[in-house]
Coordinates of C-alpha atoms and ligand atoms in Angstrom, one line a residue:
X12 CA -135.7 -23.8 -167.2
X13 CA -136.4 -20.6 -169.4
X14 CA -139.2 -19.3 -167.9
X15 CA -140.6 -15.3 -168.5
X16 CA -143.2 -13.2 -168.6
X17 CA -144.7 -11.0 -171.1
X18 CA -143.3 -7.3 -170.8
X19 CA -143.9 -3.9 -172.2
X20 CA -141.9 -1.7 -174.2
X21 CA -141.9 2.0 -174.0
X22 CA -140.5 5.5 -173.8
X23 CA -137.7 6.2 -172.2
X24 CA -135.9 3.2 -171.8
X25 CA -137.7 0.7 -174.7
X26 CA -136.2 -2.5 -174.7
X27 CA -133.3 -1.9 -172.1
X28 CA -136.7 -1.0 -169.7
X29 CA -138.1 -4.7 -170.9
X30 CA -134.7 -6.4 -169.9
X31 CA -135.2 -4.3 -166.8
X32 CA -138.8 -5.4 -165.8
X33 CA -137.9 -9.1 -166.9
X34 CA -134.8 -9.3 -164.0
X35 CA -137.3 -7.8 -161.8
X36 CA -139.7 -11.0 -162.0
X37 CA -136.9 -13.1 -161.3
X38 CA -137.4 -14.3 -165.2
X39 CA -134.8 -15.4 -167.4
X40 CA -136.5 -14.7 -170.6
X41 CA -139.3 -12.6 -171.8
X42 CA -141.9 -12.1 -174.6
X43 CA -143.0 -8.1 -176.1
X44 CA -144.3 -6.4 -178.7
X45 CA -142.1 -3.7 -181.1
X46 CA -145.0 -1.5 -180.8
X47 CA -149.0 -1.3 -179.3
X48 CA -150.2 -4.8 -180.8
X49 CA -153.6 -3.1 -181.9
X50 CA -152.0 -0.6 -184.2
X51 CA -149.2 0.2 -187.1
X52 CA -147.3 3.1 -185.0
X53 CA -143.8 1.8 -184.3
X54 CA -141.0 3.7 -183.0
X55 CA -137.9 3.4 -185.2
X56 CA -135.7 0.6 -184.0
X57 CA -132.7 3.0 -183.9
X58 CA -134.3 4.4 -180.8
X59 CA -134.8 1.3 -178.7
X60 CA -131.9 0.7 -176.9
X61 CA -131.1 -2.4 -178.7
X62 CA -127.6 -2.4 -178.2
X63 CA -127.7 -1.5 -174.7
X64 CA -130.4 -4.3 -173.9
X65 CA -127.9 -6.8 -175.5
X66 CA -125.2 -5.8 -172.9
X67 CA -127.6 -5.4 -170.0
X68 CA -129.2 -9.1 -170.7
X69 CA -125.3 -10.6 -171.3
X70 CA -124.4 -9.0 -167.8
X71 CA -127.6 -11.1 -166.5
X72 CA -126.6 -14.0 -168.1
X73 CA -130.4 -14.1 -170.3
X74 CA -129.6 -14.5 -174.2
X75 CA -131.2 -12.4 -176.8
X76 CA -132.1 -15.5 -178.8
X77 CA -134.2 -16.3 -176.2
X78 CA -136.3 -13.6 -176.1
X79 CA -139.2 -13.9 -177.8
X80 CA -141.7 -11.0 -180.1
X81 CA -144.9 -11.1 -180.3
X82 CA -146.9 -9.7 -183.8
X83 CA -149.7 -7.6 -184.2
X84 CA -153.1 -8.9 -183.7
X85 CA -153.9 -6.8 -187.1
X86 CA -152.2 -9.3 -189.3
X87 CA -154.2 -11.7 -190.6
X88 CA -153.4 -14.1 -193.7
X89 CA -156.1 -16.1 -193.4
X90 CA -158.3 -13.5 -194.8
X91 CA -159.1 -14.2 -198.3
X92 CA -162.0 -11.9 -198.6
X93 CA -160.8 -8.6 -198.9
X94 CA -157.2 -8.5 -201.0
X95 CA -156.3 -5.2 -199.8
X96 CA -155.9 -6.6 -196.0
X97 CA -153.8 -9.7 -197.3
X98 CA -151.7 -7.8 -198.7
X99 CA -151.8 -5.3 -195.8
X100 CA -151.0 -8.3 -194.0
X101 CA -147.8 -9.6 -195.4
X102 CA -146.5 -6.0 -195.1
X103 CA -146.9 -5.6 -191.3
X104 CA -145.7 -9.2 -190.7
X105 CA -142.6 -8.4 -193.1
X106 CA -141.6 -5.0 -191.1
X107 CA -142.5 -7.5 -187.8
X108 CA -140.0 -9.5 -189.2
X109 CA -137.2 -7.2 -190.2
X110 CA -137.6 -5.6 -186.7
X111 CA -137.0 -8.8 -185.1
X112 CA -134.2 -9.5 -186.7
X113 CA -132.6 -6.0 -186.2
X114 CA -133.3 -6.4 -181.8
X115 CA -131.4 -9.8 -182.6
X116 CA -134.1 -12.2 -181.5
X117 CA -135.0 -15.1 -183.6
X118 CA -138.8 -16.2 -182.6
X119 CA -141.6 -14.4 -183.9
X120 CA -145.4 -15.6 -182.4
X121 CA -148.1 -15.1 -185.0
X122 CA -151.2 -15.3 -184.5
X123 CA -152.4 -17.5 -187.7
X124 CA -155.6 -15.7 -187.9
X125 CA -159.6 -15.7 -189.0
X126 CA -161.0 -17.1 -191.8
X127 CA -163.9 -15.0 -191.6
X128 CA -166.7 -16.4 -193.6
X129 CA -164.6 -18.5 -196.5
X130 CA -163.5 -22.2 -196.2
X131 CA -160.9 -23.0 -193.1
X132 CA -159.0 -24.8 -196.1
X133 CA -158.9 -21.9 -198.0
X134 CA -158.2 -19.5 -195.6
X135 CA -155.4 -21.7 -194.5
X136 CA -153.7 -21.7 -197.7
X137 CA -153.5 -18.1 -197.8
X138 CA -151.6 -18.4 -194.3
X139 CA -149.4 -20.9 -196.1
X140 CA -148.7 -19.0 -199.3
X141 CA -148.3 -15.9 -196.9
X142 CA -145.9 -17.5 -194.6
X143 CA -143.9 -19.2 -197.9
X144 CA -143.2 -15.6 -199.3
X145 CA -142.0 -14.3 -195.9
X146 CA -139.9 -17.1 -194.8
X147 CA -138.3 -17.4 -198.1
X148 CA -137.0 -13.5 -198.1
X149 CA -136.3 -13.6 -194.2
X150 CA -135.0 -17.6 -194.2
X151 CA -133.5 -16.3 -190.4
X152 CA -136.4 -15.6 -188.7
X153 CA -138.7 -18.5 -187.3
X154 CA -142.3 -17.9 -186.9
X155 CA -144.2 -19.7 -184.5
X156 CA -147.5 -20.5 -185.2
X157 CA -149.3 -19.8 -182.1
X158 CA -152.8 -22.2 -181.1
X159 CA -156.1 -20.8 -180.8
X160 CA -158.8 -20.6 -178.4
X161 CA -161.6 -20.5 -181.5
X162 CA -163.1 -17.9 -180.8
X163 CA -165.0 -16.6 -183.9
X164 CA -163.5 -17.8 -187.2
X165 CA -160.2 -18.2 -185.7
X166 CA -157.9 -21.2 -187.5
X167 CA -155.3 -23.3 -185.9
X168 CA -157.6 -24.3 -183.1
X169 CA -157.0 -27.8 -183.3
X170 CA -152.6 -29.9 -183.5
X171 CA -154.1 -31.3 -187.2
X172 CA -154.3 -27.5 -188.3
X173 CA -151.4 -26.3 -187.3
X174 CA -149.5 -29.4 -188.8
X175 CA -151.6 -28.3 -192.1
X176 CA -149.7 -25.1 -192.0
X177 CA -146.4 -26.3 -191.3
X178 CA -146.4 -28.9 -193.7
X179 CA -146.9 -26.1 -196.5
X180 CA -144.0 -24.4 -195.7
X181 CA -141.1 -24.7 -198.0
X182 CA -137.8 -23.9 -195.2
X183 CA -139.0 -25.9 -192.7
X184 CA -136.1 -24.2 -190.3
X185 CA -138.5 -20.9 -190.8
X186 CA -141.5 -22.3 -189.3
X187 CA -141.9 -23.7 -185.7
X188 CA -145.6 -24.0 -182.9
X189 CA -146.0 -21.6 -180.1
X190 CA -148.4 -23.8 -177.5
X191 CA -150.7 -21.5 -175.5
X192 CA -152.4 -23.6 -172.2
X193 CA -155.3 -21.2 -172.1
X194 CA -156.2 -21.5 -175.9
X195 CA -155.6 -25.2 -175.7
X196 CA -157.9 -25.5 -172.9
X197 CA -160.4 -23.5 -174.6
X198 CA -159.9 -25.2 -177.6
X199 CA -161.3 -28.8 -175.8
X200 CA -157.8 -30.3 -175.1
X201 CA -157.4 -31.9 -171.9
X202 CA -154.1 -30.4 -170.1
X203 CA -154.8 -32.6 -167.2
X204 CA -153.4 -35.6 -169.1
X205 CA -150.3 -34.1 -170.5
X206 CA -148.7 -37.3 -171.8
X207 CA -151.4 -38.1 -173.3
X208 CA -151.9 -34.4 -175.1
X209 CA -147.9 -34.6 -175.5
X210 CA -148.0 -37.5 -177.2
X211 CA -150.7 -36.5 -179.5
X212 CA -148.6 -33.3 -179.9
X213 CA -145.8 -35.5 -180.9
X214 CA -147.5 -37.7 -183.0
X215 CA -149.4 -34.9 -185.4
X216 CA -147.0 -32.0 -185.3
X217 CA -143.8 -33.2 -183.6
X218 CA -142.4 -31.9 -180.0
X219 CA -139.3 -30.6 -182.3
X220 CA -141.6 -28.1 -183.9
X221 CA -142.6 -27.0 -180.6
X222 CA -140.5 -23.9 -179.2
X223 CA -142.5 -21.6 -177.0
X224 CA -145.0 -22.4 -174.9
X225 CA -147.5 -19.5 -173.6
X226 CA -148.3 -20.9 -169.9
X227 CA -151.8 -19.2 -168.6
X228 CA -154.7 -20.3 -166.8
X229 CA -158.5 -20.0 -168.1
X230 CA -161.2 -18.6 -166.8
X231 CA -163.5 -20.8 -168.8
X232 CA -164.5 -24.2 -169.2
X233 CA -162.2 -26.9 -171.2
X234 CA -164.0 -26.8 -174.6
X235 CA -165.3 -23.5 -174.6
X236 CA -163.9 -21.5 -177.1
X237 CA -162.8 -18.4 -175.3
X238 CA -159.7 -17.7 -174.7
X239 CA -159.7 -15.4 -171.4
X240 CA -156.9 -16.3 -169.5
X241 CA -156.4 -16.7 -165.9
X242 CA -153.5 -16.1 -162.9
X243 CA -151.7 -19.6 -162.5
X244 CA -153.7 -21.9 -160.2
X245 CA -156.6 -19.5 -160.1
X246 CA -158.4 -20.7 -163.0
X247 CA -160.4 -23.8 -164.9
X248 CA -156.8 -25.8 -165.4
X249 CA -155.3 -25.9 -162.2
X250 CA -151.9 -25.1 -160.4
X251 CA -151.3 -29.1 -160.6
X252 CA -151.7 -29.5 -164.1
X253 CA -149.6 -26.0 -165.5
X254 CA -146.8 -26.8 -163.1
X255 CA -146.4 -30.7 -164.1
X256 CA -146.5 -28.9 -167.8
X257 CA -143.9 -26.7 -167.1
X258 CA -141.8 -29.5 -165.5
X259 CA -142.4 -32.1 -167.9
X260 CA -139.3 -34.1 -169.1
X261 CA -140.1 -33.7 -172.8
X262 CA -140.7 -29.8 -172.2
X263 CA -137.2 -28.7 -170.9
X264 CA -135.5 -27.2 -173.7
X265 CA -138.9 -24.9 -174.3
X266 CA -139.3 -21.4 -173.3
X267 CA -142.5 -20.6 -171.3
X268 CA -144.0 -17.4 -171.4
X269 CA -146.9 -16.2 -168.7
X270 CA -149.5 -14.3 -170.3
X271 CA -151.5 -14.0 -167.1
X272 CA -153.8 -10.9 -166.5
X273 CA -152.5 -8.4 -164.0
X274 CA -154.1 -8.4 -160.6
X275 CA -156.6 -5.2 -160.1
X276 CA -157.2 -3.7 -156.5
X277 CA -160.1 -1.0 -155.7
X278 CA -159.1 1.4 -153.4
X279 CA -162.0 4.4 -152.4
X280 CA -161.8 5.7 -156.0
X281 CA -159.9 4.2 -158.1
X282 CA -158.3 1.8 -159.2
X283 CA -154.6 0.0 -159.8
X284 CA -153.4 -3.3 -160.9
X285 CA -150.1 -4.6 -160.2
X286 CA -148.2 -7.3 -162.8
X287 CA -148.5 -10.7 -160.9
X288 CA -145.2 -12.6 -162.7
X289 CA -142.3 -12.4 -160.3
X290 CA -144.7 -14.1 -157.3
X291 CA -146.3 -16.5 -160.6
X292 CA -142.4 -17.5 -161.5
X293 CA -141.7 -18.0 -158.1
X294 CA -144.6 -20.5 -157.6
X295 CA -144.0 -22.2 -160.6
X296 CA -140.6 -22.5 -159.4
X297 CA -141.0 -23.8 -156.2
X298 CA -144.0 -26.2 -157.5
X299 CA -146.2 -25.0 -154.3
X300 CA -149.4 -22.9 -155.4
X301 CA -148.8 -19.4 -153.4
X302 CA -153.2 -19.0 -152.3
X303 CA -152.4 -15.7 -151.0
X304 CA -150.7 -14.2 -154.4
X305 CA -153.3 -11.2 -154.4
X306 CA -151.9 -10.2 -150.6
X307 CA -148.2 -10.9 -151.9
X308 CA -148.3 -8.5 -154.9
X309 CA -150.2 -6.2 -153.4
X310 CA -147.7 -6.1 -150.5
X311 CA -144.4 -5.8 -152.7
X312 CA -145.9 -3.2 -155.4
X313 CA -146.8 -1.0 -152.1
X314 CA -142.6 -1.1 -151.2
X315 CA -141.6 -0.5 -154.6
Ligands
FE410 FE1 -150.9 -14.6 -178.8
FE411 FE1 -150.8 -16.6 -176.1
ZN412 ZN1 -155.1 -15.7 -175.5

């Protein structure tokens, strides 16, 4: 089972320090950014230790392919109010893409984006005619459309959206689903009957379009377009229902990326928080729900 966390990239080490913070969750894949997901700034790729991150994941036996990047939040081709940003748009996603390429990985998440106050239709035509342009220069790279909570304007909130989108792209090789349990949830999609939402998957969009899935508990109700996700077991969907998700039969050639929030602890003045994603791997490993996971990363950060 590929199963990973996301990770950071940043000065000194870059990617080689992502490989680095992966191995120590136990994980055998991982998700990042290229650069702060909020803003433009990105460190030339020349600098990130691509080529010693290659060796150090080949010495782990994790494969580069595997690893998957996440794009900006900025990006948005849905928008087809305000030109400008479109086009802004397509450049940030094409220098997302070209990056990706360069580190060697193949997956790209995207975030299909807002259609602010114009039709859904419309606004996901742009993402179409967007995604057509891309795809066509870059025919390597696969994006993954990524499902939404719906939270605002948000599009792709619902299997017959997303299948709107992919059905409008011309190299069908270039365009694939990235299946977030949170956003789902949120979304009004029932993960505690997963062959029934896997067969609706299948039916609409088809499980072979289906490459990552982004594995995180909710904090919110099923329906209630949110997205604020959760610590595995410790949230509105259940230790039960992520882990038979993650061990599903038709889900075993996916890769599974938590995007769990990191645990916070208040001491007298302050306070830290600690990344929860080796004991969350270990759990979803083992298929036994750890109730104590606070005490346990607590307890191993205060060694390290
Ligand atoms: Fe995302
Ligand atoms: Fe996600
Ligand atoms: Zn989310």
């Amino acid at each position: 089972m590929l199963l990973g966390s996301h990770v950071g990239m940043s000065s000194p080490e870059y990617l080689l320090g992502s490989c680095k913070e992966a191995l120590s969750y136990q994980a055998n894949t991982f998700m990042f950014y290229t650069g702060a997901p909020q803003n433009t700034i990105r460190t030339n790729v020349n600098q990130l230790k691509i080529k010693e991150a290659q060796q150090f994941l080949k010495e782990h036996d994790m494969h580069i392919e595997n690893v998957i990047v996440h794009a900006p939040y900025l990006i948005n081709l849905a928008n087809c109010e305000d030109d400008e940003k479109y086009q802004l748009s397509l450049r940030l996603l094409t220098t997302e893409i070209e990056r990706t390429l360069t580190i060697g990985c193949k997956y790209l998440v995207l975030h299909p984006g807002s259609a602010l106050k114009a039709d859904r239709n419309l606004a996901i035509h742009h993402v179409i005619e967007g995604l057509n342009q891309v795809t066509t220069k870059y025919p390597n790279i696969t994006i993954l459309i990524e499902t939404m909570a719906g939270k605002g304007s948000e599009i792709g909130i619902s299997f017959e959206e997303i299948k709107q989108m992919i059905s409008g792209i011309k190299n069908q090789n270039s365009i694939g689903v990235c299946l977030d349990t949170c956003h789902i949830h949120d979304a009004g999609y029932d993960i505690q009957n997963i062959d029934v939402l896997l067969e609706q998957f299948d039916n609409i969009i088809g499980l072979d379009k289906l490459k990552v899935c982004h594995l995180n508990d909710s904090k919110n109700l099923c329906g209630d377009k949110k997205d604020r996700h959760a610590n595995i077991g410790y949230g509105q969907i259940g230790f039960d229902a992520l882990c038979a998700f993650i061990h599903h039969p038709l889900l075993q050639d996916k890769i599974f990326i938590l995007e769990t929030p990191w645990i916070s602890y208040s001491l007298e003045n302050s306070k830290v928080s600690y990344p929860p994603y080796r004991f969350e791997i270990e759990m979803l490993r083992k298929q036994q729900f750890d109730p104590n996971l606070m005490n346990h990363v607590w307890n191993y950060y205060q060694t390290k």
